């Protein structure tokens, strides 16, 4: 194994593919190495989205006098909507990119530049797909809900008011729908559904009717559509006129202004055509181009690997070969010394063979054993001449000791050599799935299989299919049923009669079915197109956990986004008191002054101003007695109320599971009773009849999901070309044999030398006694020399020792990789291992998927306003009663809209808390997937990064949805019951059938027809066009002062002492607080012990580099000793003889 410390980027790029380089920081934000820039459609930087343009084409109080379809009525509103789309697109992209920049990129190992691109680019592609898709789903849903509630707008483009005289003292304003002639020549009445493209132009007449004046059109504006609401009509429009200066000049000439404007540049390179519809541009978030930069240098500096290791399969080094050869030399010499004499004698025996007397096999065997016994008894390898009998006996004992020690040593060293192993690397090419699974089971820690296709769309291996509620495929959303319910309605039918509201309710139900299916299909399309990045094959268990978590997370996000949008629209519609001109409000006319006022309607004792859920059960009314309708049949839990959506969501479909109930309604309706009833009821076995419709809608109309994912398809697409794994194995047979043979010679000679020296000591001690002087003389004799033979022996000894020391120095610093595995690991054991700084420490988790809630707890603390009296129902009722009892209250007075503002503040608190709780639920219920145990530091850093990302990105979806709703309400100029943005103009003369007109209100020189965010101060608070915009721009300073808005003793002001500990200043606007979801702080608690226990590693393994261990050193030196002994003997003999020859030659010359 090769190790490289602190590698540079250039060094890393030249390392082999199997290199492991752990990052010193395994997690860091994407923003550290990625930058994304966007360019937007030129309309967003043109004069056509400026206030100067809005004012130039705004006719203010005269706007509603023009016929429907006249650009002078709605042109300013259309371009305000266009400006809103630009703002929303930029904010969405900015927040999306900030979220992406803050999200954590996990990189346990350094990735190559190619792998980094492969892993990151799909995430950028996903961002580019999901951002427009999410925005368009929200936009479509918000617009449909606005249209479904049949909300009126100040421009009166969808419906208008008409004066009806029942008597001179009884004058009312009734809502009248407006129709548009579409490009297919069909008429479209603005009710539930949106009308398609209708021509827009400048008209000759100044008159409003319920039908357009096609013969009085002065000029039809190219591309621009008219329609029920400005937002929808601008989406259908094209902008070709605004690339053409003469066309723009002609258009501006019809307005009373001297302003001039420049068109857009039609030569500028764009992905859109001049005649592209605004919808087509908005579908792509008005983006022209994405410019992405992935900096590998920045990534590498963030990763900052401190060590790289890789296995290199190569030939043994020269030193290793030399050591082995030297080790084998003595062993082979000894073996040959034994074999050659035996071979020679055998050959001589063959040559000298003669006939001998035959003896039995048993006799031969006894003779052979006796011969062996005698040889063993008389064996003496330490004999020298002359030797006494005592010395010979000692020499034979020494020989037997030598044989015993030799065999014991050989056995011990053989067992040790056999037991030792080394880390081996093996590669299998083109493994099948079954082979991979087996390898994964056998080598889970080291197996690495690189994918040939490292990214693939989720559709490759995932199936996901929703099964919708049966109503979405029933007769009740069919065209036939819509026609049937429309025909049931007749003039004079009571507005609480089922037949009056059935068509609207079922069209709304159909809308929810269609919108749910559209939302799921769009989200599924993006989900399936999203790339699954897999540089290496992941285990089947990890794959299943990851994909299952991915699917559940996608379902939660999709459903939660839809549900949150529906809730926000419902709450803001009610909080702003948006008028539908009928069920939630009444327009009364003072018969003397002619002034019209709009008031909230009551249903029984429930007032729509205070409760959006006010409603009553629908019924069949047949007769009138004293102008009071008589109910003949009541539909169970099928309601009508303030708003169409509220009434429908509160209802159930019980009657429509019951054929007799349906037939009763049918037979009670004279318009259809004579026709056969051909509609089928819903099946009680498929769903619950008494389930509220809002529960069905809030789960996206889905009853159940079918999901399936295939590891086989994933593996097939990944298609690894090879799998590499490391394992520890015993030395192969050849290595063991050569090692033992090498040990034989060195061990034999070494033992002989040691025993011979010991024998000489014993002989001298027995001969001369034991004293220091005797030992000194013996050592002196051993190391003294007085003849050539002794000189050779002394030099031989010195050379052997010197060479052994040299080889010891060479081998002692060789690094050997050792693998250690520890079973039954505990937390304390693991921390001890971490303190020893093992870079390769690996502890596989036995449970790779852990819920965040198991080790993480996050508790939010909210702004004190959300727990104060100012968001209580009692406070709102107090403000409502106060407004009612103040006669002739001006629309610009704070008290006129105070209860609406605080209703919205209450709503924002509730929705913010719900949004936080849902996000927290999603986080803690999601799976933390990790194959290996993280160290405490890495764990804390990773979880803290997750928490930081959560806190930063959590408000985005809520705020984006809220901003979208605000823009759509403002651009459509929806009329509020408070009449604070547009008010009904008091006519100079009244007559039956006259159309009413509206005028926009001003707040400090800001006109509600030009900006829906106009405000002015009032009573220490604010008033403005809409209660929502007003409260968002307000501060809470007044609520800290008891006398500010005349608070009674029943309500407590906010606690001023808490401001010092708050993240918000005293003058912070409510919008700034809402942008943080009302959160003051998050208290986080993470438990590493809980995480460790759930990960439950059964074992930990690590590699460490070590010099040869003691046994290895001894065996190496023993092996070297035998060979070096022979080599050094030859070398010393040669040196001594050469020296002797030179000495003798010098002596001869001198003589």
CSV table of N, CA and C in Angstrom, one decimal, residues 754-890:
chain,number,residue,atom,x,y,z
A,754,UNK,N,25.6,-21.2,18.2
A,754,UNK,CA,25.3,-20.9,19.6
A,754,UNK,C,25.6,-22.1,20.5
A,755,UNK,N,25.2,-23.3,20.1
A,755,UNK,CA,25.5,-24.4,20.9
A,755,UNK,C,27.0,-24.7,21.0
A,756,UNK,N,27.7,-24.5,19.8
A,756,UNK,CA,29.1,-24.8,19.8
A,756,UNK,C,29.8,-23.8,20.8
A,757,UNK,N,29.5,-22.6,20.8
A,757,UNK,CA,30.1,-21.6,21.7
A,757,UNK,C,29.7,-22.0,23.1
A,758,UNK,N,28.5,-22.4,23.4
A,758,UNK,CA,28.1,-22.8,24.7
A,758,UNK,C,28.9,-24.0,25.1
A,759,UNK,N,29.1,-25.0,24.2
A,759,UNK,CA,29.8,-26.2,24.5
A,759,UNK,C,31.2,-25.9,24.9
A,760,UNK,N,31.8,-25.0,24.2
A,760,UNK,CA,33.2,-24.6,24.5
A,760,UNK,C,33.3,-24.0,25.8
A,761,UNK,N,32.4,-23.2,26.2
A,761,UNK,CA,32.4,-22.6,27.5
A,761,UNK,C,32.2,-23.6,28.6
A,762,UNK,N,31.4,-24.6,28.4
A,762,UNK,CA,31.1,-25.7,29.3
A,762,UNK,C,32.4,-26.5,29.5
A,763,UNK,N,33.0,-26.8,28.4
A,763,UNK,CA,34.3,-27.6,28.4
A,763,UNK,C,35.4,-26.9,29.2
A,764,UNK,N,35.5,-25.6,29.0
A,764,UNK,CA,36.6,-24.9,29.7
A,764,UNK,C,36.2,-24.7,31.1
A,765,UNK,N,35.0,-24.5,31.4
A,765,UNK,CA,34.6,-24.4,32.8
A,765,UNK,C,34.8,-25.7,33.6
A,766,UNK,N,34.5,-26.8,32.9
A,766,UNK,CA,34.7,-28.1,33.5
A,766,UNK,C,36.2,-28.4,33.7
A,767,UNK,N,37.0,-27.9,32.7
A,767,UNK,CA,38.4,-28.2,32.8
A,767,UNK,C,39.1,-27.2,33.7
A,768,UNK,N,38.8,-25.9,33.7
A,768,UNK,CA,39.6,-24.9,34.5
A,768,UNK,C,38.8,-24.3,35.6
A,769,UNK,N,37.5,-24.7,35.8
A,769,UNK,CA,36.7,-24.0,36.8
A,769,UNK,C,36.1,-22.8,36.3
A,770,UNK,N,35.2,-22.2,37.1
A,770,UNK,CA,34.5,-21.0,36.7
A,770,UNK,C,35.0,-19.8,37.4
A,771,UNK,N,35.6,-18.9,36.7
A,771,UNK,CA,36.0,-17.6,37.2
A,771,UNK,C,36.0,-16.6,36.1
A,772,UNK,N,36.1,-15.3,36.5
A,772,UNK,CA,36.1,-14.2,35.5
A,772,UNK,C,37.3,-14.3,34.7
A,773,UNK,N,38.4,-14.7,35.3
A,773,UNK,CA,39.7,-14.7,34.5
A,773,UNK,C,39.6,-15.8,33.4
A,774,UNK,N,39.0,-16.9,33.8
A,774,UNK,CA,38.8,-18.0,32.8
A,774,UNK,C,38.0,-17.6,31.6
A,775,UNK,N,36.9,-16.9,32.0
A,775,UNK,CA,36.0,-16.4,30.9
A,775,UNK,C,36.7,-15.4,30.0
A,776,UNK,N,37.5,-14.5,30.7
A,776,UNK,CA,38.2,-13.5,29.9
A,776,UNK,C,39.2,-14.2,29.0
A,777,UNK,N,40.0,-15.2,29.4
A,777,UNK,CA,40.9,-15.8,28.6
A,777,UNK,C,40.2,-16.6,27.4
A,778,UNK,N,39.0,-17.1,27.7
A,778,UNK,CA,38.3,-17.9,26.7
A,778,UNK,C,37.8,-16.9,25.6
A,779,UNK,N,37.3,-15.7,26.0
A,779,UNK,CA,36.9,-14.7,25.0
A,779,UNK,C,38.0,-14.2,24.2
A,780,UNK,N,39.2,-14.1,24.9
A,780,UNK,CA,40.4,-13.6,24.3
A,780,UNK,C,40.8,-14.5,23.2
A,781,UNK,N,40.8,-15.8,23.6
A,781,UNK,CA,41.2,-16.9,22.6
A,781,UNK,C,40.2,-16.9,21.4
A,782,UNK,N,38.9,-16.7,21.7
A,782,UNK,CA,37.9,-16.7,20.6
A,782,UNK,C,38.2,-15.6,19.6
A,783,UNK,N,38.5,-14.4,20.1
A,783,UNK,CA,38.7,-13.2,19.3
A,783,UNK,C,40.1,-12.9,18.9
A,784,UNK,N,41.1,-13.8,19.3
A,784,UNK,CA,42.5,-13.6,19.0
A,784,UNK,C,42.8,-14.5,17.8
A,785,UNK,N,43.8,-14.1,17.1
A,785,UNK,CA,44.2,-14.9,15.9
A,785,UNK,C,45.7,-14.9,15.8
A,786,UNK,N,46.2,-16.0,15.5
A,786,UNK,CA,47.7,-16.1,15.4
A,786,UNK,C,48.0,-17.0,14.1
A,787,UNK,N,47.0,-17.3,13.4
A,787,UNK,CA,47.3,-18.0,12.1
A,787,UNK,C,46.2,-17.6,11.1
A,788,UNK,N,46.4,-18.1,9.9
A,788,UNK,CA,45.4,-17.7,8.8
A,788,UNK,C,44.0,-18.2,9.0
A,789,UNK,N,43.9,-19.4,9.5
A,789,UNK,CA,42.6,-20.0,9.7
A,789,UNK,C,41.8,-19.2,10.7
A,790,UNK,N,42.5,-18.9,11.8
A,790,UNK,CA,41.8,-18.1,12.8
A,790,UNK,C,41.4,-16.7,12.3
A,791,UNK,N,42.3,-16.1,11.5
A,791,UNK,CA,42.1,-14.8,11.0
A,791,UNK,C,40.8,-14.8,10.1
A,792,UNK,N,40.7,-15.9,9.3
A,792,UNK,CA,39.6,-16.0,8.4
A,792,UNK,C,38.3,-16.1,9.2
A,793,UNK,N,38.3,-16.9,10.3
A,793,UNK,CA,37.2,-17.1,11.2
A,793,UNK,C,36.8,-15.8,11.8
A,794,UNK,N,37.8,-15.0,12.3
A,794,UNK,CA,37.5,-13.8,13.0
A,794,UNK,C,36.9,-12.8,12.0
A,795,UNK,N,37.5,-12.7,10.8
A,795,UNK,CA,37.0,-11.7,9.8
A,795,UNK,C,35.6,-12.2,9.3
A,796,UNK,N,35.4,-13.5,9.2
A,796,UNK,CA,34.1,-14.0,8.9
A,796,UNK,C,33.0,-13.6,9.9
A,797,UNK,N,33.4,-13.6,11.2
A,797,UNK,CA,32.4,-13.3,12.2
A,797,UNK,C,32.1,-11.8,12.1
A,798,UNK,N,33.1,-11.0,11.9
A,798,UNK,CA,32.9,-9.5,11.8
A,798,UNK,C,32.0,-9.2,10.6
A,799,UNK,N,32.3,-9.8,9.5
A,799,UNK,CA,31.5,-9.5,8.2
A,799,UNK,C,30.1,-9.9,8.4
A,800,UNK,N,29.8,-11.1,9.0
A,800,UNK,CA,28.5,-11.6,9.2
A,800,UNK,C,27.7,-10.6,10.1
A,801,UNK,N,28.3,-10.2,11.2
A,801,UNK,CA,27.6,-9.2,12.1
A,801,UNK,C,27.3,-7.9,11.4
A,802,UNK,N,28.3,-7.4,10.6
A,802,UNK,CA,28.2,-6.1,9.9
A,802,UNK,C,27.1,-6.2,8.9
A,803,UNK,N,27.1,-7.3,8.1
A,803,UNK,CA,26.0,-7.5,7.1
A,803,UNK,C,24.6,-7.6,7.7
A,804,UNK,N,24.6,-8.3,8.8
A,804,UNK,CA,23.3,-8.5,9.5
A,804,UNK,C,22.8,-7.1,10.0
A,805,UNK,N,23.7,-6.3,10.5
A,805,UNK,CA,23.3,-4.9,10.9
A,805,UNK,C,22.8,-4.1,9.8
A,806,UNK,N,23.5,-4.2,8.6
A,806,UNK,CA,23.1,-3.4,7.4
A,806,UNK,C,21.7,-3.9,7.0
A,807,UNK,N,21.5,-5.2,6.9
A,807,UNK,CA,20.2,-5.6,6.4
A,807,UNK,C,19.1,-5.3,7.4
A,808,UNK,N,19.5,-5.3,8.7
A,808,UNK,CA,18.5,-5.0,9.7
A,808,UNK,C,18.0,-3.5,9.6
A,809,UNK,N,19.0,-2.6,9.3
A,809,UNK,CA,18.7,-1.2,9.1
A,809,UNK,C,17.8,-1.0,7.9
A,810,UNK,N,18.0,-1.9,6.9
A,810,UNK,CA,17.3,-1.8,5.6
A,810,UNK,C,15.8,-2.2,5.9
A,811,UNK,N,15.7,-3.3,6.5
A,811,UNK,CA,14.3,-3.9,6.7
A,811,UNK,C,13.5,-3.3,7.8
A,812,UNK,N,14.2,-2.7,8.8
A,812,UNK,CA,13.4,-2.3,10.0
A,812,UNK,C,12.5,-1.1,9.7
A,813,UNK,N,12.8,-0.4,8.6
A,813,UNK,CA,12.0,0.8,8.3
A,813,UNK,C,11.0,0.5,7.1
A,814,UNK,N,11.0,-0.7,6.7
A,814,UNK,CA,10.0,-1.1,5.7
A,814,UNK,C,8.6,-1.0,6.3
A,815,UNK,N,7.6,-0.4,5.6
A,815,UNK,CA,6.3,-0.3,6.1
A,815,UNK,C,5.4,-1.5,5.7
A,816,UNK,N,4.7,-2.0,6.6
A,816,UNK,CA,3.8,-3.1,6.3
A,816,UNK,C,2.4,-2.7,6.7
A,817,UNK,N,1.4,-2.9,5.9
A,817,UNK,CA,0.1,-2.6,6.3
A,817,UNK,C,-0.6,-3.7,7.0
A,818,UNK,N,-1.0,-3.4,8.2
A,818,UNK,CA,-1.7,-4.5,9.0
A,818,UNK,C,-3.1,-4.1,9.2
A,819,UNK,N,-4.0,-5.1,9.1
A,819,UNK,CA,-5.4,-5.0,9.3
A,819,UNK,C,-5.8,-5.5,10.6
A,820,UNK,N,-6.6,-4.7,11.4
A,820,UNK,CA,-7.1,-5.1,12.7
A,820,UNK,C,-8.6,-5.0,12.7
A,821,UNK,N,-9.3,-6.0,13.2
A,821,UNK,CA,-10.7,-5.9,13.4
A,821,UNK,C,-11.1,-6.2,14.8
A,822,UNK,N,-12.0,-5.3,15.3
A,822,UNK,CA,-12.4,-5.4,16.7
A,822,UNK,C,-13.9,-5.7,16.8
A,823,UNK,N,-14.3,-6.7,17.4
A,823,UNK,CA,-15.7,-7.1,17.5
A,823,UNK,C,-16.3,-6.5,18.8
A,824,UNK,N,-17.7,-6.4,18.7
A,824,UNK,CA,-18.5,-5.9,19.8
A,824,UNK,C,-18.0,-4.6,20.3
A,825,UNK,N,-17.9,-3.6,19.4
A,825,UNK,CA,-17.4,-2.3,19.7
A,825,UNK,C,-18.4,-1.5,20.6
A,826,UNK,N,-17.8,-0.8,21.5
A,826,UNK,CA,-18.7,0.1,22.4
A,826,UNK,C,-18.3,1.5,22.1
A,827,UNK,N,-19.0,2.4,22.6
A,827,UNK,CA,-18.8,3.9,22.4
A,827,UNK,C,-17.4,4.2,22.9
A,828,UNK,N,-17.1,3.8,24.1
A,828,UNK,CA,-15.8,4.1,24.7
A,828,UNK,C,-14.7,3.5,23.9
A,829,UNK,N,-14.8,2.3,23.5
A,829,UNK,CA,-13.8,1.6,22.6
A,829,UNK,C,-13.6,2.5,21.3
A,830,UNK,N,-14.7,2.9,20.8
A,830,UNK,CA,-14.6,3.7,19.5
A,830,UNK,C,-13.9,5.0,19.7
A,831,UNK,N,-14.2,5.7,20.8
A,831,UNK,CA,-13.5,6.9,21.1
A,831,UNK,C,-12.0,6.7,21.4
A,832,UNK,N,-11.7,5.6,22.0
A,832,UNK,CA,-10.3,5.3,22.2
A,832,UNK,C,-9.6,5.1,20.8
A,833,UNK,N,-10.2,4.4,19.9
A,833,UNK,CA,-9.6,4.2,18.6
A,833,UNK,C,-9.5,5.5,17.9
A,834,UNK,N,-10.4,6.4,18.0
A,834,UNK,CA,-10.3,7.7,17.4
A,834,UNK,C,-9.1,8.5,17.9
A,835,UNK,N,-8.9,8.4,19.2
A,835,UNK,CA,-7.8,9.1,19.8
A,835,UNK,C,-6.5,8.6,19.3
A,836,UNK,N,-6.4,7.4,18.8
A,836,UNK,CA,-5.2,6.8,18.3
A,836,UNK,C,-5.0,7.2,16.8
A,837,UNK,N,-5.9,8.0,16.3
A,837,UNK,CA,-5.8,8.6,15.0
A,837,UNK,C,-5.6,7.6,13.8
A,838,UNK,N,-6.5,6.7,13.8
A,838,UNK,CA,-6.4,5.7,12.7
A,838,UNK,C,-7.3,6.3,11.5
A,839,UNK,N,-6.6,6.7,10.4
A,839,UNK,CA,-7.3,7.4,9.3
A,839,UNK,C,-8.2,6.4,8.6
A,840,UNK,N,-7.9,5.1,8.7
A,840,UNK,CA,-8.6,4.1,7.9
A,840,UNK,C,-9.7,3.4,8.7
A,841,UNK,N,-10.0,4.0,9.9
A,841,UNK,CA,-11.0,3.4,10.8
A,841,UNK,C,-12.4,3.3,10.1
A,842,UNK,N,-12.9,2.1,10.0
A,842,UNK,CA,-14.2,1.9,9.4
A,842,UNK,C,-15.1,1.1,10.4
A,843,UNK,N,-16.3,1.6,10.6
A,843,UNK,CA,-17.3,0.9,11.5
A,843,UNK,C,-18.6,0.8,10.8
A,844,UNK,N,-18.9,-0.2,10.0
A,844,UNK,CA,-20.1,-0.3,9.3
A,844,UNK,C,-21.3,-0.4,10.2
A,845,UNK,N,-22.3,0.4,9.9
A,845,UNK,CA,-23.6,0.4,10.7
A,845,UNK,C,-24.4,-0.8,10.4
A,846,UNK,N,-24.9,-1.5,11.4
A,846,UNK,CA,-25.8,-2.6,11.2
A,846,UNK,C,-27.2,-2.1,10.8
A,847,UNK,N,-27.5,-0.8,11.1
A,847,UNK,CA,-28.7,-0.2,10.7
A,847,UNK,C,-28.4,1.1,10.0
A,848,UNK,N,-28.5,1.1,8.7
A,848,UNK,CA,-28.0,2.2,7.8
A,848,UNK,C,-29.0,3.3,7.7
A,849,UNK,N,-30.2,3.1,8.0
A,849,UNK,CA,-31.3,4.1,7.9
A,849,UNK,C,-31.8,4.4,9.3
A,850,UNK,N,-31.6,5.7,9.7
A,850,UNK,CA,-32.0,6.1,11.1
A,850,UNK,C,-32.8,7.3,11.0
A,851,UNK,N,-33.9,7.4,11.7
A,851,UNK,CA,-34.8,8.6,11.7
A,851,UNK,C,-34.0,9.7,12.4
A,852,UNK,N,-34.1,10.9,11.9
A,852,UNK,CA,-33.4,12.0,12.6
A,852,UNK,C,-34.0,12.2,14.0
A,853,UNK,N,-35.3,11.9,14.1
A,853,UNK,CA,-35.9,12.1,15.5
A,853,UNK,C,-35.3,11.2,16.5
A,854,UNK,N,-34.6,10.2,16.1
A,854,UNK,CA,-34.0,9.3,17.1
A,854,UNK,C,-32.8,9.9,17.9
A,855,UNK,N,-32.2,10.9,17.2
A,855,UNK,CA,-31.1,11.5,17.9
A,855,UNK,C,-31.1,13.0,17.8
A,856,UNK,N,-32.1,13.6,17.2
A,856,UNK,CA,-32.2,15.1,17.1
A,856,UNK,C,-33.5,15.6,17.5
A,857,UNK,N,-33.4,16.7,18.3
A,857,UNK,CA,-34.7,17.3,18.8
A,857,UNK,C,-34.5,18.8,18.5
A,858,UNK,N,-35.5,19.5,17.9
A,858,UNK,CA,-35.4,20.9,17.6
A,858,UNK,C,-36.7,21.5,18.1
A,859,UNK,N,-36.6,22.5,19.0
A,859,UNK,CA,-37.7,23.2,19.6
A,859,UNK,C,-37.7,24.6,19.2
A,860,UNK,N,-38.7,25.1,18.4
A,860,UNK,CA,-38.7,26.5,18.0
A,860,UNK,C,-39.4,27.4,19.1
A,861,UNK,N,-38.9,28.6,19.2
A,861,UNK,CA,-39.6,29.6,20.0
A,861,UNK,C,-40.0,30.8,19.1
A,862,UNK,N,-41.3,31.2,19.3
A,862,UNK,CA,-41.9,32.1,18.3
A,862,UNK,C,-42.0,33.5,18.9
A,863,UNK,N,-42.2,34.5,18.1
A,863,UNK,CA,-42.4,35.9,18.5
A,863,UNK,C,-43.6,36.0,19.4
A,864,UNK,N,-43.4,36.8,20.4
A,864,UNK,CA,-44.5,36.9,21.5
A,864,UNK,C,-45.8,37.3,20.9
A,865,UNK,N,-45.9,37.9,19.7
A,865,UNK,CA,-47.2,38.3,19.2
A,865,UNK,C,-48.1,37.1,19.0
A,866,UNK,N,-47.5,36.0,18.7
A,866,UNK,CA,-48.3,34.8,18.3
A,866,UNK,C,-48.9,34.1,19.5
A,867,UNK,N,-48.5,34.5,20.7
A,867,UNK,CA,-49.1,34.0,21.9
A,867,UNK,C,-49.8,35.1,22.7
A,868,UNK,N,-50.0,36.3,22.1
A,868,UNK,CA,-50.5,37.4,22.8
A,868,UNK,C,-52.1,37.5,22.6
A,869,UNK,N,-52.7,38.5,23.3
A,869,UNK,CA,-54.1,38.7,23.1
A,869,UNK,C,-54.5,39.2,21.8
A,870,UNK,N,-53.5,39.8,21.0
A,870,UNK,CA,-53.8,40.4,19.8
A,870,UNK,C,-54.1,39.4,18.6
A,871,UNK,N,-53.9,38.2,18.9
A,871,UNK,CA,-54.3,37.2,17.9
A,871,UNK,C,-55.4,36.3,18.4
A,872,UNK,N,-56.1,36.7,19.4
A,872,UNK,CA,-57.2,36.0,20.0
A,872,UNK,C,-58.5,36.3,19.3
A,873,UNK,N,-59.4,35.4,19.4
A,873,UNK,CA,-60.7,35.7,18.8
A,873,UNK,C,-61.5,36.8,19.5
A,874,UNK,N,-61.2,36.9,20.8
A,874,UNK,CA,-61.9,38.0,21.6
A,874,UNK,C,-61.4,39.4,21.1
A,875,UNK,N,-60.1,39.5,20.9
A,875,UNK,CA,-59.6,40.8,20.4
A,875,UNK,C,-60.2,41.1,19.0
A,876,UNK,N,-60.3,40.1,18.1
A,876,UNK,CA,-60.8,40.4,16.8
A,876,UNK,C,-62.3,40.7,16.8
A,877,UNK,N,-63.0,40.1,17.7
A,877,UNK,CA,-64.4,40.4,17.9
A,877,UNK,C,-64.6,41.8,18.4
A,878,UNK,N,-63.7,42.2,19.4
A,878,UNK,CA,-63.7,43.5,19.9
A,878,UNK,C,-63.6,44.6,18.8
A,879,UNK,N,-62.6,44.4,17.9
A,879,UNK,CA,-62.4,45.3,16.8
A,879,UNK,C,-63.5,45.3,15.8
A,880,UNK,N,-64.1,44.1,15.6
A,880,UNK,CA,-65.2,44.0,14.7
A,880,UNK,C,-66.4,44.9,15.2
A,881,UNK,N,-66.7,44.7,16.5
A,881,UNK,CA,-67.9,45.4,17.1
A,881,UNK,C,-67.6,46.9,17.1
A,882,UNK,N,-66.4,47.3,17.3
A,882,UNK,CA,-66.0,48.7,17.3
A,882,UNK,C,-66.2,49.3,16.0
A,883,UNK,N,-65.8,48.6,14.9
A,883,UNK,CA,-66.0,49.1,13.5
A,883,UNK,C,-67.5,49.2,13.2
A,884,UNK,N,-68.3,48.3,13.6
A,884,UNK,CA,-69.7,48.3,13.3
A,884,UNK,C,-70.4,49.4,14.0
A,885,UNK,N,-70.0,49.8,15.2
A,885,UNK,CA,-70.7,50.8,15.9
A,885,UNK,C,-70.2,52.2,15.6
A,886,UNK,N,-69.2,52.3,14.8
A,886,UNK,CA,-68.7,53.7,14.4
A,886,UNK,C,-69.4,54.0,13.1
A,887,UNK,N,-70.3,54.9,13.1
A,887,UNK,CA,-71.1,55.2,11.9
A,887,UNK,C,-70.2,55.9,10.9
A,888,UNK,N,-70.5,55.7,9.6
A,888,UNK,CA,-69.9,56.4,8.5
A,888,UNK,C,-68.4,56.4,8.7
A,889,UNK,N,-67.8,55.3,9.0
A,889,UNK,CA,-66.3,55.2,9.2
A,889,UNK,C,-65.7,55.3,7.8
A,890,UNK,N,-64.7,56.1,7.7
A,890,UNK,CA,-64.0,56.3,6.4
A,890,UNK,C,-63.2,55.1,6.1
